[in-house]
Tab-separated table of C-alpha atoms and ligand atoms in Angstrom:
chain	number	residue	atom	x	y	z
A	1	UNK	CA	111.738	123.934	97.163
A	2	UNK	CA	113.111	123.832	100.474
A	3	UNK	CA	115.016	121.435	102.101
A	4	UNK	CA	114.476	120.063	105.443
A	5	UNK	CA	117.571	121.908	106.872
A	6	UNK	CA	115.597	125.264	106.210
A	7	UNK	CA	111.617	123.753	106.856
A	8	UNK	CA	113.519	122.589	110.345
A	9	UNK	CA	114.953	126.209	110.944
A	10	UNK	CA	111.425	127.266	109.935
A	11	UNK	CA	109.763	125.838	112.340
A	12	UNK	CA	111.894	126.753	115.149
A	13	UNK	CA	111.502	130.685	114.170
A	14	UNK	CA	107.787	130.348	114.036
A	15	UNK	CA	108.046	129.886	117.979
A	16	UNK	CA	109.690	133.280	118.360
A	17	UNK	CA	108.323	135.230	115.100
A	18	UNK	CA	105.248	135.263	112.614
A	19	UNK	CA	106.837	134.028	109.348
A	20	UNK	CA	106.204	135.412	106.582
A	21	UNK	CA	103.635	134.462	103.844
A	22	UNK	CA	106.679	133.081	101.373
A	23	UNK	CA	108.180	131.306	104.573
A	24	UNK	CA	104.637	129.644	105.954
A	25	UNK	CA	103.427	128.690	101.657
A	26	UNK	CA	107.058	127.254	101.578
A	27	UNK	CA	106.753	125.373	104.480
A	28	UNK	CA	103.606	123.899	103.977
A	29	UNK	CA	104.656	122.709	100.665
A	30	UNK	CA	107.605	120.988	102.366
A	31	UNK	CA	105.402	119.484	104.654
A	32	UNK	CA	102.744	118.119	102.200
A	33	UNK	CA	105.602	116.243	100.792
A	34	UNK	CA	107.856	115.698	103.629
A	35	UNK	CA	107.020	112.948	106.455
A	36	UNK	CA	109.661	113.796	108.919
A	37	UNK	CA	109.181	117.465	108.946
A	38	UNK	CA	105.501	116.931	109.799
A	39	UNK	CA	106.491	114.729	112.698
A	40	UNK	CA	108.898	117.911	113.231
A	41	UNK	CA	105.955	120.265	113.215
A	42	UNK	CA	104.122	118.183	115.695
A	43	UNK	CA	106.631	118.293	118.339
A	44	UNK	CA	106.934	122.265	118.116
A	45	UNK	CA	103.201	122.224	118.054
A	46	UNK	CA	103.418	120.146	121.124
A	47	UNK	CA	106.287	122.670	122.746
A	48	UNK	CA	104.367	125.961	121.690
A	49	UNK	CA	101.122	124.363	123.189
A	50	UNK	CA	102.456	122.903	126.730
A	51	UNK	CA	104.542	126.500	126.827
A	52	UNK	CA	101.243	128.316	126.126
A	53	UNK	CA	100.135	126.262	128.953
A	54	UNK	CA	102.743	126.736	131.670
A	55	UNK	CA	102.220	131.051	130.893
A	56	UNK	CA	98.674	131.481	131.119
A	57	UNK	CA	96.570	128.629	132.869
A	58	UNK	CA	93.131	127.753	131.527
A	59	UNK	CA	90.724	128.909	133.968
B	1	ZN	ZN1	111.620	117.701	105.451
Protein backbone atom coordinates (compact mmCIF):
# COMPACT_ATOMS: atom_id res chain seq x y z
CA UNK A 1 0.00 0.00 0.00
CA UNK A 2 1.12 3.34 -0.68
CA UNK A 3 1.60 6.07 1.40
CA UNK A 4 0.42 9.49 0.88
CA UNK A 5 4.01 10.78 0.18
CA UNK A 6 3.92 8.58 -3.09
CA UNK A 7 -0.29 8.87 -3.90
CA UNK A 8 0.76 12.86 -3.57
CA UNK A 9 3.77 12.42 -6.08
CA UNK A 10 1.22 10.39 -8.06
CA UNK A 11 -0.96 12.74 -8.64
CA UNK A 12 1.32 15.42 -9.59
CA UNK A 13 2.90 13.05 -12.50
CA UNK A 14 -0.51 12.27 -13.81
CA UNK A 15 -0.54 16.08 -14.95
CA UNK A 16 2.54 15.57 -17.09
CA UNK A 17 2.33 11.62 -17.90
CA UNK A 18 -0.32 8.70 -18.26
CA UNK A 19 0.51 6.49 -15.23
CA UNK A 20 0.65 3.35 -15.47
CA UNK A 21 -2.02 0.66 -14.72
CA UNK A 22 -0.01 -0.47 -11.26
CA UNK A 23 0.40 3.39 -10.50
CA UNK A 24 -3.52 4.50 -11.30
CA UNK A 25 -4.99 0.67 -9.30
CA UNK A 26 -2.52 1.87 -6.53
CA UNK A 27 -3.73 5.11 -6.35
CA UNK A 28 -7.19 4.52 -6.35
CA UNK A 29 -6.82 2.15 -3.58
CA UNK A 30 -5.10 4.92 -1.61
CA UNK A 31 -7.78 7.08 -2.32
CA UNK A 32 -10.74 4.78 -1.39
CA UNK A 33 -9.14 4.76 1.95
CA UNK A 34 -7.47 8.01 2.20
CA UNK A 35 -9.56 11.38 2.87
CA UNK A 36 -6.87 13.88 2.34
CA UNK A 37 -5.50 12.50 -0.81
CA UNK A 38 -8.99 12.70 -2.36
CA UNK A 39 -9.22 16.33 -1.36
CA UNK A 40 -5.58 16.19 -3.06
CA UNK A 41 -7.00 14.72 -6.23
CA UNK A 42 -9.64 17.34 -6.39
CA UNK A 43 -7.43 20.23 -6.47
CA UNK A 44 -5.23 18.68 -9.41
CA UNK A 45 -8.51 17.86 -10.99
CA UNK A 46 -9.36 21.44 -10.51
CA UNK A 47 -5.64 22.62 -11.93
CA UNK A 48 -5.71 20.09 -14.96
CA UNK A 49 -9.33 21.34 -15.73
CA UNK A 50 -8.92 25.37 -15.44
CA UNK A 51 -5.34 24.61 -17.43
CA UNK A 52 -7.34 22.64 -20.04
CA UNK A 53 -9.33 25.72 -20.06
CA UNK A 54 -6.85 28.57 -20.41
CA UNK A 55 -5.20 26.22 -23.76
CA UNK A 56 -8.09 25.53 -25.76
CA UNK A 57 -11.33 27.70 -25.12
CA UNK A 58 -14.75 26.07 -25.39
CA UNK A 59 -16.32 27.38 -28.37
ZN1 LIG B 1 -3.22 9.74 1.51
Amino acid sequence: MMNCKEATQLLSQGQERTLTLVERLGLKLHLLICKGCRASERHFDFLRTAARRIGSPEP
